[in-house]
CSV table of C-alpha atoms and ligand atoms in Angstrom, one decimal:
chain,number,residue,atom,x,y,z
A,1,MET,CA,-124.0,-58.3,-49.6
A,2,LYS,CA,-124.3,-60.5,-52.7
A,3,ASN,CA,-122.0,-59.8,-55.6
A,4,VAL,CA,-122.4,-60.2,-59.4
A,5,LEU,CA,-119.3,-60.8,-61.4
A,6,VAL,CA,-119.7,-59.3,-64.9
A,7,ILE,CA,-117.3,-60.6,-67.5
A,8,GLU,CA,-117.1,-58.8,-70.8
A,9,SER,CA,-115.4,-60.4,-73.7
A,10,SER,CA,-116.0,-58.3,-76.7
A,11,PRO,CA,-112.9,-56.5,-77.9
A,12,ARG,CA,-115.3,-53.8,-79.3
A,13,LEU,CA,-115.6,-51.1,-76.7
A,14,THR,CA,-118.1,-48.8,-78.4
A,15,GLU,CA,-120.3,-50.7,-80.9
A,16,SER,CA,-120.6,-54.0,-79.1
A,17,VAL,CA,-124.0,-55.6,-79.1
A,18,SER,CA,-123.1,-58.0,-76.3
A,19,ARG,CA,-121.8,-55.2,-74.1
A,20,ALA,CA,-125.0,-53.2,-74.6
A,21,LEU,CA,-127.0,-56.3,-73.6
A,22,THR,CA,-124.8,-56.9,-70.6
A,23,GLU,CA,-125.3,-53.3,-69.5
A,24,ARG,CA,-129.1,-53.6,-69.8
A,25,ALA,CA,-128.9,-56.9,-67.7
A,26,VAL,CA,-126.8,-55.2,-65.0
A,27,GLN,CA,-129.2,-52.2,-64.9
A,28,MET,CA,-132.1,-54.6,-64.5
A,29,LEU,CA,-130.3,-56.6,-61.8
A,30,GLU,CA,-129.4,-53.4,-59.9
A,31,SER,CA,-132.9,-52.1,-60.0
A,32,ARG,CA,-134.3,-55.5,-59.0
A,33,TYR,CA,-131.7,-55.9,-56.2
A,34,PRO,CA,-130.7,-52.5,-54.9
A,35,GLY,CA,-127.4,-52.6,-53.1
A,36,VAL,CA,-126.1,-55.6,-55.0
A,37,SER,CA,-122.3,-55.3,-55.6
A,38,VAL,CA,-121.1,-55.5,-59.2
A,39,VAL,CA,-117.5,-56.6,-59.9
A,40,ARG,CA,-116.2,-56.2,-63.4
A,41,ARG,CA,-113.7,-58.3,-65.3
A,42,ASP,CA,-113.3,-56.8,-68.8
A,43,LEU,CA,-111.4,-59.1,-71.0
A,44,GLY,CA,-111.8,-56.8,-74.1
A,45,ARG,CA,-110.2,-53.8,-72.3
A,46,SER,CA,-107.7,-55.8,-70.3
A,47,PRO,CA,-107.0,-59.2,-71.8
A,48,VAL,CA,-105.5,-61.9,-69.7
A,49,ARG,CA,-102.3,-63.6,-71.1
A,50,HIS,CA,-102.5,-67.0,-72.7
A,51,LEU,CA,-101.1,-69.9,-70.8
A,52,ASP,CA,-97.4,-70.5,-71.5
A,53,GLU,CA,-95.1,-73.4,-70.6
A,54,PRO,CA,-93.8,-72.1,-67.3
A,55,THR,CA,-97.4,-71.4,-66.2
A,56,ILE,CA,-98.5,-74.9,-67.2
A,57,VAL,CA,-95.6,-76.5,-65.4
A,58,ALA,CA,-96.5,-74.4,-62.3
A,59,LEU,CA,-100.2,-75.5,-62.6
A,60,ARG,CA,-99.1,-79.1,-62.5
A,61,THR,CA,-96.7,-78.7,-59.5
A,62,PRO,CA,-98.1,-79.6,-56.1
A,63,ALA,CA,-98.6,-76.4,-54.0
A,64,GLU,CA,-96.0,-77.4,-51.4
A,65,LEU,CA,-93.3,-77.8,-54.1
A,66,LEU,CA,-93.9,-74.5,-55.9
A,67,THR,CA,-90.9,-72.2,-56.1
A,68,SER,CA,-91.5,-68.5,-55.4
A,69,GLU,CA,-91.1,-67.9,-59.1
A,70,GLN,CA,-93.8,-70.5,-59.9
A,71,SER,CA,-96.1,-69.0,-57.3
A,72,ALA,CA,-95.7,-65.7,-59.0
A,73,GLN,CA,-96.6,-67.4,-62.4
A,74,LEU,CA,-99.8,-68.6,-60.8
A,75,GLN,CA,-100.8,-65.3,-59.2
A,76,LEU,CA,-103.1,-64.2,-62.1
A,77,SER,CA,-104.8,-67.6,-62.3
A,78,ASP,CA,-105.2,-67.7,-58.5
A,79,SER,CA,-106.8,-64.3,-58.3
A,80,LEU,CA,-109.2,-65.1,-61.2
A,81,VAL,CA,-110.2,-68.3,-59.5
A,82,ASP,CA,-110.8,-66.5,-56.2
A,83,GLU,CA,-112.8,-63.9,-58.0
A,84,VAL,CA,-115.1,-66.4,-59.7
A,85,LEU,CA,-115.5,-68.5,-56.6
A,86,SER,CA,-116.5,-65.6,-54.5
A,87,ALA,CA,-119.2,-64.4,-56.9
A,88,ASP,CA,-122.8,-65.1,-56.2
A,89,GLN,CA,-123.9,-64.7,-59.8
A,90,LEU,CA,-122.0,-64.6,-63.1
A,91,VAL,CA,-123.0,-62.5,-66.0
A,92,ILE,CA,-121.0,-63.1,-69.2
A,93,GLY,CA,-121.2,-61.0,-72.3
A,94,VAL,CA,-119.9,-63.0,-75.3
A,95,PRO,CA,-119.7,-62.4,-79.1
A,96,MET,CA,-119.8,-65.4,-81.4
A,97,TYR,CA,-116.4,-65.6,-83.3
A,98,ASN,CA,-116.1,-68.2,-86.0
A,99,PHE,CA,-118.9,-70.3,-84.4
A,100,GLY,CA,-117.2,-70.2,-81.0
A,101,ILE,CA,-116.1,-67.7,-78.4
A,102,PRO,CA,-113.4,-65.0,-78.7
A,103,SER,CA,-109.9,-66.2,-77.8
A,104,GLY,CA,-109.7,-63.7,-74.9
A,105,LEU,CA,-112.6,-65.5,-73.1
A,106,LYS,CA,-111.0,-68.9,-73.9
A,107,ALA,CA,-107.7,-67.7,-72.3
A,108,TYR,CA,-109.7,-66.6,-69.2
A,109,ILE,CA,-111.4,-70.0,-69.0
A,110,ASP,CA,-107.9,-71.7,-69.2
A,111,HIS,CA,-107.0,-69.7,-66.1
A,112,ILE,CA,-110.1,-70.5,-64.1
A,113,ALA,CA,-110.5,-74.2,-65.0
A,114,ARG,CA,-108.1,-75.5,-62.3
A,115,ALA,CA,-107.9,-79.1,-61.2
A,116,GLY,CA,-108.2,-79.2,-57.4
A,117,LYS,CA,-109.5,-75.7,-57.3
A,118,THR,CA,-112.5,-75.3,-59.5
A,119,PHE,CA,-113.1,-79.0,-60.4
A,120,ARG,CA,-112.0,-82.5,-59.4
A,121,TYR,CA,-113.1,-86.0,-60.2
A,122,GLY,CA,-115.1,-87.8,-57.6
A,123,ALA,CA,-114.5,-91.5,-56.5
A,124,ASP,CA,-116.9,-92.6,-59.2
A,125,GLY,CA,-114.9,-90.7,-61.8
A,126,ARG,CA,-117.6,-88.1,-62.3
A,127,PRO,CA,-116.5,-84.4,-62.5
A,128,GLU,CA,-117.4,-82.3,-59.5
A,129,GLY,CA,-117.4,-78.5,-60.1
A,130,ALA,CA,-116.6,-76.1,-57.3
A,131,LEU,CA,-119.0,-73.4,-58.5
A,132,GLY,CA,-121.7,-75.2,-56.5
A,133,GLY,CA,-124.7,-74.4,-58.7
A,134,LYS,CA,-123.7,-70.7,-59.0
A,135,PRO,CA,-126.0,-69.1,-61.6
A,136,ALA,CA,-124.4,-68.0,-64.8
A,137,LEU,CA,-126.3,-65.7,-67.2
A,138,ILE,CA,-124.7,-65.9,-70.6
A,139,LEU,CA,-125.5,-63.0,-72.9
A,140,GLY,CA,-124.5,-63.6,-76.5
A,141,ALA,CA,-124.4,-61.7,-79.7
A,142,ARG,CA,-124.0,-63.3,-83.1
A,143,GLY,CA,-124.2,-62.1,-86.7
A,144,GLY,CA,-126.4,-64.9,-87.9
A,145,VAL,CA,-129.2,-67.0,-86.5
A,146,TYR,CA,-128.4,-70.3,-84.7
A,147,SER,CA,-131.3,-70.9,-82.3
A,148,GLU,CA,-133.2,-72.3,-85.3
A,149,GLY,CA,-132.6,-73.0,-89.0
A,150,PRO,CA,-129.8,-74.6,-91.0
A,151,PHE,CA,-126.9,-73.2,-88.8
A,152,GLN,CA,-128.1,-74.6,-85.5
A,153,SER,CA,-125.4,-77.3,-85.4
A,154,PHE,CA,-122.7,-74.6,-85.9
A,155,ASP,CA,-123.4,-73.0,-82.5
A,156,PHE,CA,-120.3,-73.8,-80.5
A,157,GLN,CA,-120.6,-70.5,-78.6
A,158,GLU,CA,-123.4,-71.5,-76.3
A,159,ARG,CA,-122.7,-75.2,-76.5
A,160,TYR,CA,-119.1,-74.8,-75.4
A,161,LEU,CA,-119.7,-72.2,-72.7
A,162,GLY,CA,-122.6,-74.3,-71.3
A,163,ALA,CA,-120.5,-77.4,-71.3
A,164,VAL,CA,-117.4,-75.9,-69.6
A,165,LEU,CA,-119.3,-73.8,-67.1
A,166,SER,CA,-121.5,-76.7,-66.0
A,167,PHE,CA,-118.4,-78.9,-65.8
A,168,LEU,CA,-117.2,-76.2,-63.3
A,169,GLY,CA,-120.5,-76.5,-61.4
A,170,ALA,CA,-122.4,-73.4,-62.7
A,171,GLU,CA,-126.0,-73.4,-63.8
A,172,CYS,CA,-126.3,-71.6,-67.1
A,173,GLU,CA,-129.0,-69.6,-68.6
A,174,PHE,CA,-128.7,-68.0,-72.1
A,175,VAL,CA,-130.1,-64.9,-73.6
A,176,ARG,CA,-129.0,-63.8,-77.1
A,177,VAL,CA,-129.2,-61.1,-79.7
A,178,GLU,CA,-128.9,-62.9,-83.0
A,179,GLY,CA,-129.0,-61.8,-86.6
A,180,VAL,CA,-126.9,-58.8,-85.8
A,181,SER,CA,-125.6,-58.7,-89.4
A,182,LEU,CA,-129.0,-59.0,-91.0
A,183,GLY,CA,-129.9,-55.3,-91.0
A,184,PRO,CA,-131.0,-52.7,-88.5
A,185,GLU,CA,-134.6,-54.0,-88.3
A,186,VAL,CA,-133.6,-57.5,-87.5
A,187,LEU,CA,-131.1,-56.2,-84.9
A,188,ALA,CA,-133.7,-53.9,-83.3
A,189,ALA,CA,-136.3,-56.8,-83.1
A,190,ALA,CA,-133.6,-59.2,-81.7
A,191,GLN,CA,-132.6,-56.6,-79.0
A,192,LYS,CA,-136.2,-56.2,-78.0
A,193,LYS,CA,-136.7,-59.9,-77.8
A,194,ALA,CA,-133.5,-60.3,-75.7
A,195,ASP,CA,-134.7,-57.6,-73.2
A,196,ALA,CA,-138.0,-59.5,-72.8
A,197,ASP,CA,-136.1,-62.8,-72.4
A,198,LEU,CA,-133.9,-61.2,-69.7
A,199,LEU,CA,-137.0,-60.5,-67.6
A,200,GLU,CA,-137.9,-64.2,-67.7
A,201,THR,CA,-134.5,-65.4,-66.5
A,202,ALA,CA,-134.1,-67.0,-63.1
A,203,ALA,CA,-131.6,-64.3,-62.2
A,204,LEU,CA,-134.1,-61.6,-62.6
A,205,ARG,CA,-137.1,-63.5,-61.3
A,206,GLY,CA,-135.0,-64.4,-58.2
A,207,ALA,CA,-135.8,-68.0,-58.8
A,208,LYS,CA,-132.4,-69.5,-57.9
A,209,ILE,CA,-130.8,-66.9,-55.8
A,210,ASN,CA,-132.0,-63.7,-54.1
A,211,LEU,CA,-129.2,-61.2,-54.7
A,212,ALA,CA,-130.8,-58.8,-52.2
A,213,ASP,CA,-129.8,-60.9,-49.2
B,1,LIG,C1,-113.7,-62.1,-85.9
B,1,LIG,C2,-115.2,-62.2,-86.0
B,1,LIG,C3,-115.8,-63.5,-86.2
B,1,LIG,C4,-117.2,-63.6,-86.3
B,1,LIG,N1,-117.7,-64.9,-86.5
B,1,LIG,C5,-119.0,-65.0,-86.6
B,1,LIG,C6,-119.6,-66.3,-86.7
B,1,LIG,O1,-119.0,-67.3,-86.9
B,1,LIG,N2,-121.0,-66.3,-86.8
B,1,LIG,C7,-121.8,-65.2,-86.7
B,1,LIG,O2,-123.0,-65.4,-86.7
B,1,LIG,N3,-121.2,-64.0,-86.5
B,1,LIG,C8,-119.9,-63.9,-86.4
B,1,LIG,N4,-119.3,-62.6,-86.2
B,1,LIG,C9,-120.3,-61.5,-86.0
B,1,LIG,C10,-120.4,-61.2,-84.5
B,1,LIG,O3,-120.8,-62.3,-83.8
B,1,LIG,C11,-121.3,-60.1,-84.2
B,1,LIG,O4,-120.8,-58.9,-84.9
B,1,LIG,C12,-121.5,-59.8,-82.8
B,1,LIG,O5,-122.3,-58.6,-82.6
B,1,LIG,C13,-120.2,-59.5,-82.1
B,1,LIG,O6,-120.3,-59.2,-80.7
B,1,LIG,P1,-120.1,-57.7,-80.2
B,1,LIG,O7,-121.1,-56.8,-81.0
B,1,LIG,O8,-120.5,-57.8,-78.8
B,1,LIG,O9,-118.7,-57.3,-80.4
B,1,LIG,C14,-118.0,-62.5,-86.2
B,1,LIG,C15,-117.4,-61.2,-85.9
B,1,LIG,C16,-116.0,-61.1,-85.9
B,1,LIG,C17,-115.4,-59.7,-85.6
């Protein structure tokens, strides 16, 4: 059975626009692929800790030299890496915070971007990501508009996530609700557009992967 790893990163548990979009995407995926397994990683509800010095030292220590204390330090990162590697499809709900992503999602990325586990550099010096073309559907919410207009160059939310996830070997698709802060009518229209955009994604068309297998 194929599994979808759903990563939520909004600290808002009730009013979140990205969570609502993610839920609609999950419902669409479940009805398109009955029986697909959904694994949830909720960074808003249960944040992962930031990297600290002992963890960074452990990350840089060869596996055969790790003390039992250092192995324990790496347990969280190891389990997050296993979880992301074993997913067939990633779905990531993400608010824009200060033109980028919330710090909770950044802390998560610091745990899963692991030299030798999720990426390495090939003989020609090029990065090789271990996610092996895994599809990642990135579902964003932002107060303003960044897909066009004067703030386009301020969008470090999609640009950063697209860069780091493709570095790790994922193939990213983006659907967004933007203009959330521009009034209820703009929000409703943006949500309607995002729902229509979801139906056009490779994930829902089964273009890259058939989650029913
Ligand atoms: C701390 C914080 C920073 C934000 N920074 C931006 C920003 O730089 N640009 C923007 O368009 N909206 C910004 N917003 C608005 C959010 O992107 C918007 O409310 C979005 O809906 C949040 O996602 P959520 O509804 O899933 O929590 C910010 C909101 C917060 C709480």
